[in-house]
Coordinates of C-alpha atoms in Angstrom, one line a residue:
M30 CA 0.0 0.0 0.0
K31 CA 2.8 2.4 0.8
N32 CA 4.4 1.8 -2.6
A33 CA 1.1 2.5 -4.2
E34 CA 0.7 5.7 -2.2
K35 CA 4.2 6.8 -3.2
S36 CA 3.7 6.1 -6.9
A37 CA 0.4 8.0 -6.7
A38 CA 2.3 11.1 -5.4
D39 CA 4.9 10.7 -8.2
M40 CA 2.1 10.5 -10.8
Y41 CA 0.6 13.8 -9.7
A42 CA 4.0 15.7 -9.5
E43 CA 4.5 18.4 -12.1
K44 CA 7.8 19.7 -13.5
L45 CA 7.7 23.0 -11.6
G46 CA 10.5 25.2 -10.3
F47 CA 11.5 28.4 -8.5
K48 CA 10.1 30.7 -11.2
D49 CA 6.7 29.1 -11.0
Y50 CA 6.6 29.3 -7.2
M51 CA 7.9 32.9 -7.2
T52 CA 5.6 34.4 -9.8
F53 CA 2.6 32.6 -8.3
G54 CA 3.3 34.4 -5.1
F55 CA 3.1 37.8 -6.9
G56 CA -0.7 37.4 -6.7
D57 CA -0.6 37.5 -2.9
V58 CA 1.6 40.6 -2.9
A59 CA -1.0 42.3 -5.0
I60 CA -4.0 41.0 -2.9
N61 CA -2.3 42.1 0.3
F62 CA -1.9 45.7 -0.8
T63 CA -5.7 45.7 -0.3
F64 CA -6.2 42.9 2.3
A65 CA -3.5 44.1 4.7
S66 CA -4.9 47.6 4.4
L67 CA -8.3 46.4 5.4
G68 CA -6.9 44.7 8.4
M69 CA -4.4 47.3 9.4
F70 CA -5.8 50.7 8.5
V71 CA -9.5 50.6 7.5
V72 CA -10.9 51.0 11.0
Y73 CA -8.4 53.7 11.8
F74 CA -9.2 55.5 8.6
Y75 CA -12.9 55.3 9.3
T76 CA -12.6 56.5 12.9
D77 CA -9.7 58.9 12.9
V78 CA -9.8 60.3 9.3
A79 CA -13.4 60.0 8.2
E80 CA -14.6 60.5 11.8
I81 CA -17.2 57.7 11.8
A82 CA -18.0 56.3 15.3
A83 CA -16.2 53.1 16.2
G84 CA -19.5 51.3 17.1
I85 CA -21.0 52.2 13.7
V86 CA -17.9 50.9 11.9
G87 CA -18.1 47.6 13.8
T88 CA -21.8 47.2 12.9
L89 CA -21.1 48.1 9.3
M90 CA -18.5 45.2 9.1
L91 CA -21.0 42.8 10.6
F92 CA -23.6 43.4 8.0
S93 CA -21.0 43.3 5.2
R94 CA -20.0 39.7 6.2
A95 CA -23.5 38.3 5.5
F96 CA -23.3 39.8 2.0
D97 CA -19.7 38.4 1.5
G98 CA -20.7 34.9 2.3
V99 CA -23.2 34.9 -0.5
I100 CA -20.8 36.5 -3.0
D101 CA -18.0 34.0 -2.2
M102 CA -20.2 31.0 -3.0
V103 CA -21.6 32.7 -6.1
V104 CA -18.1 33.5 -7.4
G105 CA -16.9 30.0 -6.5
G106 CA -19.7 28.4 -8.5
L107 CA -19.1 30.7 -11.5
V108 CA -15.4 29.9 -11.5
D109 CA -16.2 26.2 -11.5
K110 CA -18.4 26.7 -14.6
T111 CA -15.7 28.8 -16.4
H112 CA -14.2 27.2 -19.5
S113 CA -12.0 29.4 -21.7
R114 CA -8.9 29.4 -23.8
W115 CA -7.0 30.7 -20.8
G116 CA -8.4 28.0 -18.5
K117 CA -10.8 28.1 -15.6
T118 CA -9.2 30.7 -13.2
R119 CA -6.8 32.9 -15.2
P120 CA -9.4 34.9 -17.1
W121 CA -10.7 36.1 -13.8
L122 CA -7.3 37.6 -12.9
L123 CA -7.0 39.2 -16.4
F124 CA -10.4 40.9 -16.3
G125 CA -10.7 41.4 -12.6
C126 CA -7.5 43.1 -11.7
L127 CA -8.4 46.6 -12.9
P128 CA -11.9 46.8 -11.1
F129 CA -10.2 45.4 -8.0
A130 CA -7.6 48.3 -8.1
I131 CA -10.2 51.0 -8.7
L132 CA -12.5 49.9 -5.9
T133 CA -9.6 49.7 -3.5
V134 CA -8.9 53.4 -4.2
A135 CA -12.6 54.3 -3.9
L136 CA -12.7 52.8 -0.4
F137 CA -10.7 55.8 0.9
A138 CA -12.7 58.5 -1.0
V139 CA -15.0 59.1 2.1
Q140 CA -15.2 62.9 2.4
P141 CA -14.9 64.2 6.0
N142 CA -17.3 67.1 5.3
W143 CA -20.1 64.8 4.3
S144 CA -23.0 64.1 6.8
T145 CA -22.7 61.1 9.0
T146 CA -25.4 59.3 7.1
T147 CA -23.8 60.0 3.7
K148 CA -20.4 58.8 5.0
V149 CA -21.9 55.6 6.4
I150 CA -23.8 54.8 3.2
Y151 CA -20.7 55.4 1.1
A152 CA -18.5 53.4 3.4
F153 CA -21.0 50.5 3.3
V154 CA -21.5 50.5 -0.5
S155 CA -17.8 51.0 -1.4
Y156 CA -16.6 48.4 1.1
N157 CA -19.0 45.7 -0.2
L158 CA -18.3 46.5 -3.9
L159 CA -14.6 46.0 -3.0
M160 CA -15.5 42.7 -1.4
V161 CA -17.2 41.5 -4.7
A162 CA -14.0 42.5 -6.6
F163 CA -11.9 40.8 -3.9
S164 CA -13.8 37.5 -4.2
S165 CA -13.5 37.7 -8.0
I166 CA -9.7 37.8 -7.6
A167 CA -9.0 35.8 -4.4
I168 CA -11.1 32.7 -5.2
P169 CA -9.8 32.0 -8.7
Y170 CA -6.3 32.9 -7.6
G171 CA -6.6 30.4 -4.7
T172 CA -8.2 27.8 -6.9
L173 CA -5.3 28.1 -9.2
N174 CA -3.2 26.4 -6.6
S175 CA -5.2 23.2 -7.0
L176 CA -4.9 23.4 -10.8
V177 CA -1.2 23.9 -11.2
T178 CA -0.5 20.5 -9.6
R179 CA -2.2 17.7 -7.6
D180 CA 1.0 16.9 -5.8
Q181 CA 0.6 17.7 -2.1
H182 CA 4.2 18.6 -1.4
Q183 CA 4.4 20.9 -4.5
R184 CA 1.2 22.6 -3.3
E185 CA 2.8 23.2 0.0
K186 CA 5.8 24.9 -1.8
F187 CA 3.3 27.1 -3.7
N188 CA 1.6 28.0 -0.4
V189 CA 4.9 28.8 1.4
F190 CA 6.0 31.0 -1.5
R191 CA 2.6 32.8 -1.7
M192 CA 2.6 33.3 2.1
F193 CA 6.2 34.5 2.1
E194 CA 5.5 37.0 -0.6
A195 CA 2.2 37.9 1.0
Q196 CA 4.2 39.1 4.1
I197 CA 6.4 41.2 1.7
G198 CA 3.1 42.8 0.6
V199 CA 2.1 43.4 4.2
L200 CA 5.5 44.9 5.1
I201 CA 5.2 47.3 2.1
V202 CA 1.8 48.4 3.1
T203 CA 2.4 48.8 6.8
N204 CA 5.8 50.6 6.3
L205 CA 4.9 52.8 3.3
T206 CA 1.2 53.8 3.9
M207 CA 1.6 56.3 6.7
P208 CA 4.8 57.9 5.3
M209 CA 3.1 58.2 1.9
V210 CA 0.0 59.7 3.5
K211 CA 2.1 62.2 5.3
A212 CA 4.1 63.0 2.2
F213 CA 0.9 63.7 0.3
G214 CA -0.3 66.2 3.0
N215 CA -1.7 63.9 5.7
K216 CA -5.4 64.4 4.8
Q217 CA -8.2 62.3 3.3
S218 CA -7.1 62.9 -0.3
S219 CA -3.6 61.7 0.7
W220 CA -5.0 58.2 1.3
V221 CA -6.6 58.2 -2.2
A222 CA -3.2 59.2 -3.7
T223 CA -1.4 56.5 -1.7
Y224 CA -3.6 53.7 -2.7
A225 CA -3.8 54.8 -6.3
I226 CA 0.0 54.1 -6.5
L227 CA -0.2 50.8 -4.6
S228 CA -3.2 49.6 -6.6
A229 CA -1.5 50.4 -9.9
V230 CA 1.4 48.1 -8.8
S231 CA -1.1 45.4 -7.9
V232 CA -2.6 45.4 -11.4
I233 CA 0.9 44.7 -12.9
L234 CA 1.6 41.9 -10.4
L235 CA -1.8 40.1 -11.1
L236 CA -1.1 40.4 -14.9
I237 CA 2.3 38.7 -14.3
V238 CA 0.5 35.8 -12.5
F239 CA -2.0 35.5 -15.4
K240 CA 0.9 35.4 -17.9
T241 CA 3.2 32.9 -16.2
Q242 CA 1.0 30.4 -14.5
K243 CA -0.5 27.3 -16.3
E244 CA -3.4 25.1 -15.3
H245 CA -1.7 21.7 -15.6
V246 CA -4.6 19.8 -14.0
Q247 CA -7.0 19.4 -16.9
E248 CA -10.5 17.9 -16.9
T249 CA -10.8 14.8 -19.1
K250 CA -14.1 16.3 -20.2
K251 CA -16.1 19.5 -19.3
V252 CA -18.7 18.6 -16.7
N253 CA -21.2 21.1 -15.4
I254 CA -22.1 19.8 -12.0
P255 CA -25.6 20.7 -10.8
L256 CA -25.7 23.1 -7.9
K257 CA -27.7 20.6 -5.8
Q258 CA -25.0 17.9 -6.3
A259 CA -22.2 20.4 -5.5
L260 CA -23.9 21.5 -2.3
R261 CA -24.4 17.9 -1.3
A262 CA -20.7 17.2 -1.8
I263 CA -19.8 20.2 0.4
A264 CA -22.3 19.1 3.1
H265 CA -20.5 15.7 3.3
N266 CA -17.0 17.1 3.3
D267 CA -16.4 17.2 7.1
L268 CA -12.8 18.2 6.8
W269 CA -13.7 21.2 4.6
W270 CA -16.1 22.4 7.3
I271 CA -13.4 22.1 10.0
A272 CA -10.9 23.9 7.7
T273 CA -13.4 26.7 6.9
I274 CA -14.4 27.3 10.5
F275 CA -10.7 27.2 11.6
F276 CA -9.9 29.8 9.0
I277 CA -12.7 32.1 10.3
V278 CA -11.3 31.8 13.8
Y279 CA -7.7 32.2 12.6
S280 CA -8.6 35.3 10.5
I281 CA -10.4 37.0 13.4
G282 CA -7.1 36.7 15.3
Y283 CA -5.0 37.9 12.4
A284 CA -7.3 40.9 11.9
L285 CA -7.1 41.8 15.6
N286 CA -3.3 41.6 15.4
Q287 CA -3.2 43.9 12.4
G288 CA -6.0 46.3 13.2
T289 CA -5.1 47.0 16.8
T290 CA -1.4 47.6 16.3
I291 CA -1.8 51.2 15.3
Y292 CA -4.0 51.9 18.3
Y293 CA -1.6 50.1 20.7
A294 CA 1.4 52.1 19.2
K295 CA -0.5 55.4 19.5
Y296 CA -2.1 55.1 22.9
I297 CA 0.0 52.6 24.9
L298 CA 3.5 53.1 23.5
H299 CA 2.6 56.8 22.7
N300 CA 4.1 56.8 19.2
S301 CA 1.9 56.0 16.2
S302 CA 5.1 55.7 14.0
Y303 CA 5.9 52.5 15.9
V304 CA 3.3 50.6 13.9
G305 CA 5.8 50.0 11.1
I306 CA 8.7 48.7 13.3
L307 CA 6.2 46.6 15.3
T308 CA 5.0 45.0 12.1
V309 CA 8.6 44.4 11.0
A310 CA 9.4 42.7 14.3
Y311 CA 6.4 40.4 13.8
L312 CA 6.9 39.6 10.1
V313 CA 10.7 39.3 9.7
P314 CA 10.7 36.2 11.9
V315 CA 7.9 34.8 9.8
L316 CA 9.9 35.4 6.6
V317 CA 13.1 33.9 8.2
C318 CA 11.2 30.8 9.4
F319 CA 9.6 30.4 6.0
L320 CA 13.1 29.5 4.7
F321 CA 13.0 26.4 6.8
I322 CA 9.2 25.6 6.9
T323 CA 8.9 23.4 3.8
P324 CA 11.0 20.4 5.2
I325 CA 9.2 20.8 8.6
L326 CA 5.8 20.6 7.0
K327 CA 6.9 17.6 4.9
K328 CA 8.3 15.7 8.0
Y329 CA 5.6 16.6 10.6
G330 CA 2.6 17.6 8.5
K331 CA 0.6 20.7 8.5
T332 CA -1.6 20.0 11.5
K333 CA 1.2 19.3 14.0
S334 CA 3.1 22.3 12.8
M335 CA 0.1 24.6 13.2
I336 CA -0.5 23.3 16.7
V337 CA 3.0 24.1 17.7
G338 CA 2.7 27.5 16.0
S339 CA -0.5 28.3 17.9
I340 CA 1.2 27.4 21.3
I341 CA 4.2 29.6 20.5
S342 CA 1.9 32.5 19.6
I343 CA 0.1 32.2 23.0
V344 CA 3.5 32.4 24.7
G345 CA 4.2 35.6 22.7
Y346 CA 1.0 37.3 23.9
L347 CA 1.7 36.2 27.5
F348 CA 5.2 37.6 27.2
T349 CA 3.7 41.1 26.6
L350 CA 2.2 41.0 30.1
I351 CA 5.8 41.3 31.6
D352 CA 5.5 45.0 30.9
P353 CA 2.7 46.0 28.4
S354 CA 3.9 49.6 28.1
S355 CA 7.6 48.7 27.4
F356 CA 8.5 49.1 23.8
T357 CA 11.4 46.6 24.2
I358 CA 9.1 43.9 25.7
V359 CA 6.4 44.4 23.1
M360 CA 9.0 44.2 20.4
L361 CA 10.3 40.9 21.8
A362 CA 6.8 39.6 22.1
Q363 CA 6.2 40.5 18.4
V364 CA 9.2 38.4 17.5
I365 CA 7.9 35.4 19.4
K366 CA 4.5 35.8 17.9
G367 CA 6.1 36.0 14.4
I368 CA 7.9 32.7 15.0
G369 CA 4.6 31.1 16.0
Q370 CA 2.8 32.6 13.0
A371 CA 5.2 31.0 10.4
P372 CA 3.8 27.5 10.4
L373 CA 0.2 28.9 10.5
L374 CA 0.7 31.2 7.5
G375 CA 2.8 28.5 5.8
S376 CA -0.1 26.0 6.0
V377 CA -3.5 27.6 6.2
W378 CA -4.1 28.2 2.5
A379 CA -2.8 24.7 1.7
L380 CA -5.7 23.2 3.7
F381 CA -8.3 23.8 1.0
P382 CA -6.6 22.2 -2.0
D383 CA -6.3 19.1 0.2
T384 CA -10.0 19.2 1.0
I385 CA -10.8 19.3 -2.7
E386 CA -9.1 16.0 -3.2
Y387 CA -10.6 14.6 0.0
G388 CA -14.1 15.7 -1.2
E389 CA -13.6 14.0 -4.6
W390 CA -12.5 10.9 -2.8
K391 CA -15.4 10.8 -0.4
T392 CA -18.3 12.1 -2.6
H393 CA -17.1 11.3 -6.1
T394 CA -17.7 14.9 -7.0
R395 CA -15.0 17.4 -7.6
V396 CA -15.9 21.1 -7.1
E397 CA -12.7 23.0 -6.9
S398 CA -13.7 26.7 -6.8
L399 CA -16.8 26.2 -4.7
L400 CA -14.8 24.4 -2.1
Y401 CA -11.9 26.8 -2.3
S402 CA -14.4 29.6 -1.7
G403 CA -14.3 28.4 1.9
G404 CA -10.9 29.9 2.1
S405 CA -12.0 33.3 0.9
L406 CA -15.2 33.0 2.9
G407 CA -13.3 32.1 6.1
Q408 CA -10.8 34.9 5.5
K409 CA -13.3 37.6 4.8
V410 CA -15.8 36.6 7.5
G411 CA -12.9 36.3 10.0
V412 CA -11.4 39.6 9.0
G413 CA -14.8 41.2 9.0
L414 CA -15.6 39.9 12.5
G415 CA -12.2 40.8 13.7
T416 CA -12.7 44.3 12.4
A417 CA -16.2 44.4 13.9
I418 CA -14.9 43.3 17.2
T419 CA -12.3 46.0 17.1
G420 CA -14.9 48.7 16.5
W421 CA -17.3 47.3 19.2
V422 CA -14.7 46.9 21.9
L423 CA -13.4 50.4 21.2
A424 CA -17.0 51.7 21.4
W425 CA -17.5 49.7 24.7
G426 CA -14.4 51.4 26.0
H427 CA -15.8 54.9 25.0
Y428 CA -13.1 55.5 22.5
S429 CA -13.2 59.0 21.1
E430 CA -12.6 59.6 17.4
T431 CA -11.9 63.3 17.9
T432 CA -9.6 63.5 21.0
V433 CA -6.1 62.5 21.6
A434 CA -6.5 61.8 25.4
Q435 CA -8.5 58.6 25.8
P436 CA -10.4 57.5 29.0
Q437 CA -9.0 54.6 31.0
S438 CA -11.9 52.4 29.7
A439 CA -10.6 53.0 26.1
I440 CA -7.1 52.0 27.2
T441 CA -8.4 48.9 28.8
A442 CA -10.3 48.1 25.5
I443 CA -7.0 48.4 23.6
Y444 CA -5.2 46.1 26.0
A445 CA -8.1 43.5 25.5
L446 CA -7.9 43.8 21.7
F447 CA -4.1 43.5 21.5
I448 CA -3.5 40.8 24.2
Y449 CA -6.4 39.0 25.9
I450 CA -8.9 38.4 23.1
P451 CA -6.1 37.0 20.7
I452 CA -5.1 34.5 23.4
L453 CA -8.7 33.2 23.5
I454 CA -8.7 33.0 19.7
F455 CA -5.6 30.8 19.6
I456 CA -7.1 28.4 22.2
I457 CA -10.1 28.0 20.0
Q458 CA -7.8 27.3 17.0
L459 CA -6.1 24.5 18.9
I460 CA -9.5 22.8 19.5
F461 CA -10.3 22.8 15.7
L462 CA -6.8 21.6 14.8
Y463 CA -7.2 18.6 17.1
F464 CA -10.1 17.4 15.0
Y465 CA -8.5 18.0 11.6
K466 CA -7.1 14.6 10.5
M467 CA -6.2 15.4 6.9
D468 CA -2.5 14.5 7.2
K469 CA -3.4 11.0 8.3
V470 CA -5.8 10.2 5.5
Y471 CA -4.3 12.1 2.5
P472 CA -1.9 9.4 1.2
R473 CA -4.8 6.9 1.1
V474 CA -7.0 9.5 -0.6
M475 CA -4.5 10.1 -3.4
A476 CA -3.8 6.4 -3.9
D477 CA -7.5 5.7 -4.3
L478 CA -8.0 8.6 -6.7
R479 CA -5.2 7.2 -8.8
V480 CA -7.0 3.8 -9.0
R481 CA -10.2 5.4 -10.0
K482 CA -8.5 7.4 -12.7
N483 CA -6.9 4.3 -14.1
Q484 CA -10.2 2.5 -14.1
A485 CA -12.0 5.4 -15.8
T486 CA -9.2 5.5 -18.5
K487 CA -9.6 1.8 -19.2
K488 CA -13.4 2.2 -19.6
E489 CA -13.0 5.0 -22.1
Q490 CA -10.6 2.9 -24.1

């Protein structure tokens, strides 16, 4: 059986190299110019620049999440039904990159002199239109990972490269946004100018992905799977449900980490410019660990690696409690959290291609994009909830959008968002990882799928 499983892995291995992995990752650099901004700056922009109440911002994000869930599933179904000369996913990158860029810029066009009602309506509409464009890029881009190869180890390499380069995108956004905003005059229009430049670069990067990537996994014949059958397949894919819920929880924590850093730097460490260096302290260990993560994932599997990463992250948050107002202690805590984050970021997006194979094995129905939409759904719902929680907790702490001196209740809220709530999030993550058994069953899944393919080939002959 082991020999059969090994030969099955060899059968699905594609001839791919460094260039393929690197250019694939350009897509996540482009996506994170927007996604990292949503996590890091959107609440701050709405509260401190557009002057929308924090509680309203949190509620806005909650309503947006219900809409996003529908859009993700719709886009996933449409991608599954796409058949073109460019393949199934690549045309979405070609035609979707420009609207994605334009709507990212539009997000920051809220005028401070508008009435509160006008600002809230514009924020709601522009944010949700951006989420439609986001789904139209993120879901086909993520699905592309399952179409460039069916080899699990190669997929892990693609995931490591995309996550490595995603953090490059995050570093660019977190370290350039505020300086660029200040260089353009530190006003609302400065945000528009900043993101016009970043979004133009994202268009170029997505076009490179379109040009360089190929869909090596081809359908033997074009099959339009009825929606009812596809939904039934999803309902019976238990590991997909675990992966999706885990991703929601994980993304809540990630959004909290990103979105509250600027508040922590400004009101606890008393220097808003620290947001860049705190992010560097967090992400540089991630990038360094990524250099060694592929052999670790291959030896120990994704699940065990993610469990260890979650535990290390909890240690990092607890380390902050030594002296929460000390810049040195917080910096060291960021380094520890970054080390813990590496196996999580290096694995999380690779969960969904595996659930596609598992779903085909279990239900005899292959629905790539609809299943992969779980990743985008989990990410956006999680980030939305994390952003909503940020707004609600700040509102609970009576955070003021118009004053520099905050009440003690607001300071307590910032501590909760930056330290205590994330610890709870990681504990919940560990519970879901305990029940995720993909690493144990995957070799058998691929061996059985190989047998089925051989049988199908013989029947056609």
